């Protein structure tokens, strides 16, 4: 993992820490129990349950290591730092899509918090990058796979 700052909202940081605690505690115990039970099946050289449990343990440890690095590198955008004067990480922005004649509301989040189903987009995504620093009333364009899309910032909230 490269040494770049990872920007997170307070909510995203809290979720990350909670998941990390779960993985290091209950989840790690579950995998250890699976290994213990699989060992009791006998010959480890031909024990697929043991092999699967050990692989799961290795994947879990790798995920824990990656998440710990993310927590260390994280810069949390505190609620009091979020301005509604311009689009930034932690803001919720409503844009007008000229092509489809509709409004869309996005939450601008850190790259590890993206959830398309909830319209949470990264500040590093093409639309997120184009939105960063924009003010209410500003028009902007974004290069998309389907061509250039044109939007207008309608509203900025926390």
mmCIF file of N, CA and C in Angstrom, residues 39-136:
data_model
loop_
_atom_site.group_PDB
_atom_site.id
_atom_site.type_symbol
_atom_site.label_atom_id
_atom_site.label_comp_id
_atom_site.label_asym_id
_atom_site.label_seq_id
_atom_site.Cartn_x
_atom_site.Cartn_y
_atom_site.Cartn_z
ATOM 1 N N UNK A 39 -8.233 -29.550 12.970
ATOM 2 C CA UNK A 39 -7.080 -30.344 13.422
ATOM 3 C C UNK A 39 -7.516 -31.691 13.975
ATOM 4 N N UNK A 40 -8.675 -31.697 14.600
ATOM 5 C CA UNK A 40 -9.175 -32.923 15.227
ATOM 6 C C UNK A 40 -9.607 -33.966 14.202
ATOM 7 N N UNK A 41 -9.684 -33.582 12.931
ATOM 8 C CA UNK A 41 -10.080 -34.528 11.878
ATOM 9 C C UNK A 41 -8.953 -35.485 11.515
ATOM 10 N N UNK A 42 -7.764 -35.251 12.046
ATOM 11 C CA UNK A 42 -6.672 -36.199 11.800
ATOM 12 C C UNK A 42 -5.581 -35.639 10.923
ATOM 13 N N UNK A 43 -5.033 -36.473 10.051
ATOM 14 C CA UNK A 43 -3.896 -36.179 9.181
ATOM 15 C C UNK A 43 -4.031 -34.812 8.497
ATOM 16 N N UNK A 44 -3.160 -33.882 8.870
ATOM 17 C CA UNK A 44 -3.243 -32.523 8.356
ATOM 18 C C UNK A 44 -2.838 -32.418 6.889
ATOM 19 N N UNK A 45 -2.040 -33.374 6.393
ATOM 20 C CA UNK A 45 -1.586 -33.305 5.009
ATOM 21 C C UNK A 45 -2.725 -33.536 4.010
ATOM 22 N N UNK A 46 -3.774 -34.203 4.447
ATOM 23 C CA UNK A 46 -4.924 -34.472 3.566
ATOM 24 C C UNK A 46 -6.217 -33.902 4.137
ATOM 25 N N UNK A 47 -6.100 -32.850 4.916
ATOM 26 C CA UNK A 47 -7.252 -32.288 5.614
ATOM 27 C C UNK A 47 -7.657 -30.968 4.949
ATOM 28 N N UNK A 48 -8.657 -31.023 4.059
ATOM 29 C CA UNK A 48 -9.056 -29.824 3.317
ATOM 30 C C UNK A 48 -9.692 -28.770 4.232
ATOM 31 N N UNK A 49 -10.396 -29.201 5.272
ATOM 32 C CA UNK A 49 -10.996 -28.244 6.208
ATOM 33 C C UNK A 49 -9.906 -27.426 6.914
ATOM 34 N N UNK A 50 -8.819 -28.105 7.281
ATOM 35 C CA UNK A 50 -7.698 -27.433 7.943
ATOM 36 C C UNK A 50 -7.048 -26.435 6.978
ATOM 37 N N UNK A 51 -6.823 -26.885 5.728
ATOM 38 C CA UNK A 51 -6.219 -26.023 4.715
ATOM 39 C C UNK A 51 -7.065 -24.778 4.482
ATOM 40 N N UNK A 52 -8.385 -24.960 4.347
ATOM 41 C CA UNK A 52 -9.291 -23.831 4.130
ATOM 42 C C UNK A 52 -9.267 -22.869 5.310
ATOM 43 N N UNK A 53 -9.270 -23.409 6.518
ATOM 44 C CA UNK A 53 -9.257 -22.563 7.714
ATOM 45 C C UNK A 53 -7.943 -21.781 7.806
ATOM 46 N N UNK A 54 -6.824 -22.421 7.465
ATOM 47 C CA UNK A 54 -5.524 -21.729 7.497
ATOM 48 C C UNK A 54 -5.484 -20.633 6.428
ATOM 49 N N UNK A 55 -6.044 -20.910 5.245
ATOM 50 C CA UNK A 55 -6.104 -19.888 4.192
ATOM 51 C C UNK A 55 -6.964 -18.713 4.640
ATOM 52 N N UNK A 56 -8.095 -19.030 5.268
ATOM 53 C CA UNK A 56 -8.974 -17.967 5.775
ATOM 54 C C UNK A 56 -8.245 -17.124 6.819
ATOM 55 N N UNK A 57 -7.458 -17.793 7.665
ATOM 56 C CA UNK A 57 -6.684 -17.078 8.683
ATOM 57 C C UNK A 57 -5.671 -16.134 8.022
ATOM 58 N N UNK A 58 -5.007 -16.602 6.977
ATOM 59 C CA UNK A 58 -4.018 -15.772 6.284
ATOM 60 C C UNK A 58 -4.692 -14.558 5.637
ATOM 61 N N UNK A 59 -5.845 -14.771 5.004
ATOM 62 C CA UNK A 59 -6.582 -13.656 4.389
ATOM 63 C C UNK A 59 -7.049 -12.658 5.445
ATOM 64 N N UNK A 60 -7.509 -13.169 6.570
ATOM 65 C CA UNK A 60 -7.961 -12.310 7.660
ATOM 66 C C UNK A 60 -6.809 -11.457 8.183
ATOM 67 N N UNK A 61 -5.658 -12.089 8.397
ATOM 68 C CA UNK A 61 -4.492 -11.344 8.892
ATOM 69 C C UNK A 61 -4.064 -10.263 7.899
ATOM 70 N N UNK A 62 -4.133 -10.569 6.599
ATOM 71 C CA UNK A 62 -3.770 -9.579 5.572
ATOM 72 C C UNK A 62 -4.749 -8.405 5.605
ATOM 73 N N UNK A 63 -6.032 -8.712 5.758
ATOM 74 C CA UNK A 63 -7.042 -7.650 5.814
ATOM 75 C C UNK A 63 -6.842 -6.779 7.056
ATOM 76 N N UNK A 64 -6.548 -7.406 8.178
ATOM 77 C CA UNK A 64 -6.296 -6.659 9.419
ATOM 78 C C UNK A 64 -5.099 -5.725 9.239
ATOM 79 N N UNK A 65 -4.034 -6.242 8.648
ATOM 80 C CA UNK A 65 -2.828 -5.439 8.423
ATOM 81 C C UNK A 65 -3.137 -4.238 7.524
ATOM 82 N N UNK A 66 -3.905 -4.476 6.462
ATOM 83 C CA UNK A 66 -4.275 -3.402 5.540
ATOM 84 C C UNK A 66 -5.141 -2.356 6.242
ATOM 85 N N UNK A 67 -6.103 -2.814 7.032
ATOM 86 C CA UNK A 67 -6.987 -1.870 7.732
ATOM 87 C C UNK A 67 -6.232 -1.079 8.793
ATOM 88 N N UNK A 68 -5.287 -1.714 9.475
ATOM 89 C CA UNK A 68 -4.474 -0.996 10.465
ATOM 90 C C UNK A 68 -3.654 0.099 9.784
ATOM 91 N N UNK A 69 -3.135 -0.199 8.601
ATOM 92 C CA UNK A 69 -2.371 0.811 7.850
ATOM 93 C C UNK A 69 -3.291 1.969 7.450
ATOM 94 N N UNK A 70 -4.510 1.653 7.057
ATOM 95 C CA UNK A 70 -5.476 2.696 6.688
ATOM 96 C C UNK A 70 -5.776 3.585 7.889
ATOM 97 N N UNK A 71 -5.985 2.979 9.043
ATOM 98 C CA UNK A 71 -6.265 3.750 10.266
ATOM 99 C C UNK A 71 -5.086 4.666 10.592
ATOM 100 N N UNK A 72 -3.863 4.141 10.445
ATOM 101 C CA UNK A 72 -2.667 4.948 10.737
ATOM 102 C C UNK A 72 -2.537 6.144 9.796
ATOM 103 N N UNK A 73 -2.873 5.940 8.527
ATOM 104 C CA UNK A 73 -2.694 6.989 7.520
ATOM 105 C C UNK A 73 -3.897 7.921 7.398
ATOM 106 N N UNK A 74 -4.956 7.592 8.103
ATOM 107 C CA UNK A 74 -6.210 8.332 7.938
ATOM 108 C C UNK A 74 -6.130 9.762 8.451
ATOM 109 N N UNK A 75 -6.735 10.641 7.672
ATOM 110 C CA UNK A 75 -6.976 12.007 8.131
ATOM 111 C C UNK A 75 -8.483 12.147 8.161
ATOM 112 N N UNK A 76 -8.993 12.334 9.360
ATOM 113 C CA UNK A 76 -10.439 12.421 9.540
ATOM 114 C C UNK A 76 -10.883 13.867 9.364
ATOM 115 N N UNK A 77 -11.878 14.043 8.504
ATOM 116 C CA UNK A 77 -12.454 15.369 8.303
ATOM 117 C C UNK A 77 -13.541 15.527 9.361
ATOM 118 N N UNK A 78 -13.260 16.350 10.346
ATOM 119 C CA UNK A 78 -14.202 16.572 11.445
ATOM 120 C C UNK A 78 -15.388 17.404 10.959
ATOM 121 N N UNK A 79 -16.529 17.195 11.601
ATOM 122 C CA UNK A 79 -17.745 17.913 11.212
ATOM 123 C C UNK A 79 -17.541 19.427 11.185
ATOM 124 N N UNK A 80 -16.796 19.960 12.153
ATOM 125 C CA UNK A 80 -16.603 21.416 12.201
ATOM 126 C C UNK A 80 -15.721 21.933 11.054
ATOM 127 N N UNK A 81 -14.998 21.040 10.381
ATOM 128 C CA UNK A 81 -14.159 21.433 9.243
ATOM 129 C C UNK A 81 -14.951 21.489 7.940
ATOM 130 N N UNK A 82 -16.147 20.918 7.948
ATOM 131 C CA UNK A 82 -16.933 20.817 6.718
ATOM 132 C C UNK A 82 -17.698 22.115 6.493
ATOM 133 N N UNK A 83 -17.430 22.722 5.352
ATOM 134 C CA UNK A 83 -18.078 23.984 4.994
ATOM 135 C C UNK A 83 -19.173 23.715 3.966
ATOM 136 N N UNK A 84 -20.232 24.461 4.070
ATOM 137 C CA UNK A 84 -21.284 24.360 3.057
ATOM 138 C C UNK A 84 -21.126 25.453 1.998
ATOM 139 N N UNK A 85 -20.003 26.162 2.052
ATOM 140 C CA UNK A 85 -19.724 27.188 1.043
ATOM 141 C C UNK A 85 -19.201 26.578 -0.252
ATOM 142 N N UNK A 86 -18.530 25.421 -0.124
ATOM 143 C CA UNK A 86 -18.010 24.739 -1.303
ATOM 144 C C UNK A 86 -17.991 23.235 -1.068
ATOM 145 N N UNK A 87 -17.969 22.490 -2.157
ATOM 146 C CA UNK A 87 -17.989 21.026 -2.081
ATOM 147 C C UNK A 87 -16.646 20.515 -1.577
ATOM 148 N N UNK A 88 -16.701 19.595 -0.612
ATOM 149 C CA UNK A 88 -15.506 18.953 -0.081
ATOM 150 C C UNK A 88 -15.896 17.623 0.536
ATOM 151 N N UNK A 89 -14.904 16.897 1.009
ATOM 152 C CA UNK A 89 -15.174 15.615 1.666
ATOM 153 C C UNK A 89 -16.044 15.878 2.888
ATOM 154 N N UNK A 90 -17.115 15.116 3.003
ATOM 155 C CA UNK A 90 -18.045 15.267 4.115
ATOM 156 C C UNK A 90 -19.290 16.055 3.751
ATOM 157 N N UNK A 91 -19.288 16.680 2.559
ATOM 158 C CA UNK A 91 -20.477 17.427 2.161
ATOM 159 C C UNK A 91 -21.429 16.537 1.375
ATOM 160 N N UNK A 92 -22.658 16.969 1.376
ATOM 161 C CA UNK A 92 -23.680 16.341 0.552
ATOM 162 C C UNK A 92 -24.059 17.405 -0.479
ATOM 163 N N UNK A 93 -23.942 17.047 -1.742
ATOM 164 C CA UNK A 93 -24.161 18.038 -2.790
ATOM 165 C C UNK A 93 -25.249 17.565 -3.753
ATOM 166 N N UNK A 94 -26.155 18.467 -4.047
ATOM 167 C CA UNK A 94 -27.203 18.180 -5.028
ATOM 168 C C UNK A 94 -26.814 18.887 -6.313
ATOM 169 N N UNK A 95 -26.797 18.110 -7.400
ATOM 170 C CA UNK A 95 -26.457 18.674 -8.698
ATOM 171 C C UNK A 95 -27.614 18.475 -9.665
ATOM 172 N N UNK A 96 -27.694 19.381 -10.618
ATOM 173 C CA UNK A 96 -28.680 19.255 -11.684
ATOM 174 C C UNK A 96 -27.965 18.682 -12.898
ATOM 175 N N UNK A 97 -28.494 17.578 -13.427
ATOM 176 C CA UNK A 97 -27.940 16.921 -14.607
ATOM 177 C C UNK A 97 -28.685 17.469 -15.822
ATOM 178 N N UNK A 98 -27.982 18.264 -16.655
ATOM 179 C CA UNK A 98 -28.615 18.892 -17.816
ATOM 180 C C UNK A 98 -29.144 17.867 -18.821
ATOM 181 N N UNK A 99 -28.384 16.796 -19.036
ATOM 182 C CA UNK A 99 -28.781 15.804 -20.037
ATOM 183 C C UNK A 99 -30.080 15.092 -19.663
ATOM 184 N N UNK A 100 -30.185 14.682 -18.409
ATOM 185 C CA UNK A 100 -31.360 13.912 -17.979
ATOM 186 C C UNK A 100 -32.429 14.776 -17.307
ATOM 187 N N UNK A 101 -32.180 16.071 -17.204
ATOM 188 C CA UNK A 101 -33.130 17.005 -16.614
ATOM 189 C C UNK A 101 -33.618 16.521 -15.248
ATOM 190 N N UNK A 102 -32.627 16.205 -14.374
ATOM 191 C CA UNK A 102 -32.968 15.734 -13.029
ATOM 192 C C UNK A 102 -31.899 16.165 -12.035
ATOM 193 N N UNK A 103 -32.296 16.163 -10.770
ATOM 194 C CA UNK A 103 -31.350 16.462 -9.697
ATOM 195 C C UNK A 103 -30.887 15.150 -9.063
ATOM 196 N N UNK A 104 -29.612 15.122 -8.709
ATOM 197 C CA UNK A 104 -29.002 13.962 -8.050
ATOM 198 C C UNK A 104 -28.256 14.484 -6.832
ATOM 199 N N UNK A 105 -28.378 13.775 -5.714
ATOM 200 C CA UNK A 105 -27.658 14.164 -4.510
ATOM 201 C C UNK A 105 -26.568 13.133 -4.220
ATOM 202 N N UNK A 106 -25.340 13.621 -4.069
ATOM 203 C CA UNK A 106 -24.189 12.779 -3.757
ATOM 204 C C UNK A 106 -23.627 13.184 -2.399
ATOM 205 N N UNK A 107 -23.111 12.195 -1.684
ATOM 206 C CA UNK A 107 -22.302 12.454 -0.495
ATOM 207 C C UNK A 107 -20.862 12.267 -0.929
ATOM 208 N N UNK A 108 -20.019 13.250 -0.648
ATOM 209 C CA UNK A 108 -18.608 13.165 -1.015
ATOM 210 C C UNK A 108 -17.862 12.558 0.175
ATOM 211 N N UNK A 109 -17.235 11.399 -0.072
ATOM 212 C CA UNK A 109 -16.570 10.644 0.999
ATOM 213 C C UNK A 109 -15.155 10.280 0.580
ATOM 214 N N UNK A 110 -14.414 9.726 1.524
ATOM 215 C CA UNK A 110 -13.082 9.212 1.227
ATOM 216 C C UNK A 110 -13.188 7.969 0.359
ATOM 217 N N UNK A 111 -12.101 7.614 -0.294
ATOM 218 C CA UNK A 111 -12.097 6.502 -1.255
ATOM 219 C C UNK A 111 -12.499 5.166 -0.638
ATOM 220 N N UNK A 112 -12.240 4.963 0.646
ATOM 221 C CA UNK A 112 -12.582 3.678 1.270
ATOM 222 C C UNK A 112 -14.035 3.613 1.724
ATOM 223 N N UNK A 113 -14.783 4.709 1.594
ATOM 224 C CA UNK A 113 -16.167 4.764 2.075
ATOM 225 C C UNK A 113 -17.199 4.699 0.956
ATOM 226 N N UNK A 114 -16.765 4.567 -0.270
ATOM 227 C CA UNK A 114 -17.662 4.602 -1.427
ATOM 228 C C UNK A 114 -18.772 3.560 -1.306
ATOM 229 N N UNK A 115 -19.994 3.993 -1.616
ATOM 230 C CA UNK A 115 -21.145 3.095 -1.651
ATOM 231 C C UNK A 115 -22.097 3.654 -2.711
ATOM 232 N N UNK A 116 -22.009 3.107 -3.900
ATOM 233 C CA UNK A 116 -22.790 3.622 -5.031
ATOM 234 C C UNK A 116 -24.289 3.535 -4.752
ATOM 235 N N UNK A 117 -24.734 2.471 -4.073
ATOM 236 C CA UNK A 117 -26.159 2.297 -3.773
ATOM 237 C C UNK A 117 -26.695 3.452 -2.924
ATOM 238 N N UNK A 118 -25.818 4.065 -2.111
ATOM 239 C CA UNK A 118 -26.218 5.184 -1.254
ATOM 240 C C UNK A 118 -25.766 6.529 -1.829
ATOM 241 N N UNK A 119 -25.309 6.537 -3.083
ATOM 242 C CA UNK A 119 -24.787 7.737 -3.747
ATOM 243 C C UNK A 119 -23.623 8.375 -2.981
ATOM 244 N N UNK A 120 -22.816 7.537 -2.345
ATOM 245 C CA UNK A 120 -21.592 8.012 -1.690
ATOM 246 C C UNK A 120 -20.460 7.823 -2.683
ATOM 247 N N UNK A 121 -19.929 8.957 -3.174
ATOM 248 C CA UNK A 121 -18.861 8.884 -4.166
ATOM 249 C C UNK A 121 -17.568 9.449 -3.594
ATOM 250 N N UNK A 122 -16.473 8.942 -4.088
ATOM 251 C CA UNK A 122 -15.157 9.362 -3.626
ATOM 252 C C UNK A 122 -14.774 10.723 -4.187
ATOM 253 N N UNK A 123 -14.036 11.454 -3.385
ATOM 254 C CA UNK A 123 -13.476 12.725 -3.855
ATOM 255 C C UNK A 123 -12.422 12.480 -4.934
ATOM 256 N N UNK A 124 -12.025 11.218 -5.116
ATOM 257 C CA UNK A 124 -11.032 10.858 -6.124
ATOM 258 C C UNK A 124 -11.670 10.354 -7.420
ATOM 259 N N UNK A 125 -12.987 10.114 -7.416
ATOM 260 C CA UNK A 125 -13.675 9.648 -8.623
ATOM 261 C C UNK A 125 -13.766 10.802 -9.611
ATOM 262 N N UNK A 126 -14.034 10.514 -10.885
ATOM 263 C CA UNK A 126 -14.129 11.623 -11.852
ATOM 264 C C UNK A 126 -15.155 12.695 -11.453
ATOM 265 N N UNK A 127 -16.360 12.287 -11.068
ATOM 266 C CA UNK A 127 -17.374 13.263 -10.669
ATOM 267 C C UNK A 127 -16.959 13.946 -9.367
ATOM 268 N N UNK A 128 -16.435 13.167 -8.420
ATOM 269 C CA UNK A 128 -15.984 13.734 -7.152
ATOM 270 C C UNK A 128 -14.892 14.773 -7.340
ATOM 271 N N UNK A 129 -13.904 14.444 -8.179
ATOM 272 C CA UNK A 129 -12.816 15.398 -8.459
ATOM 273 C C UNK A 129 -13.364 16.683 -9.062
ATOM 274 N N UNK A 130 -14.289 16.522 -10.020
ATOM 275 C CA UNK A 130 -14.861 17.696 -10.684
ATOM 276 C C UNK A 130 -15.661 18.553 -9.717
ATOM 277 N N UNK A 131 -16.273 17.915 -8.710
ATOM 278 C CA UNK A 131 -17.097 18.647 -7.748
ATOM 279 C C UNK A 131 -16.280 19.394 -6.693
ATOM 280 N N UNK A 132 -15.112 18.862 -6.347
ATOM 281 C CA UNK A 132 -14.322 19.440 -5.260
ATOM 282 C C UNK A 132 -14.073 20.933 -5.486
ATOM 283 N N UNK A 133 -14.430 21.717 -4.467
ATOM 284 C CA UNK A 133 -14.198 23.161 -4.507
ATOM 285 C C UNK A 133 -15.280 23.964 -5.216
ATOM 286 N N UNK A 134 -16.237 23.281 -5.821
ATOM 287 C CA UNK A 134 -17.311 24.010 -6.525
ATOM 288 C C UNK A 134 -18.242 24.664 -5.509
ATOM 289 N N UNK A 135 -18.864 25.763 -5.944
ATOM 290 C CA UNK A 135 -19.794 26.508 -5.107
ATOM 291 C C UNK A 135 -21.198 26.405 -5.687
ATOM 292 N N UNK A 136 -22.173 26.714 -4.864
ATOM 293 C CA UNK A 136 -23.569 26.698 -5.300
ATOM 294 C C UNK A 136 -23.731 27.586 -6.534
#
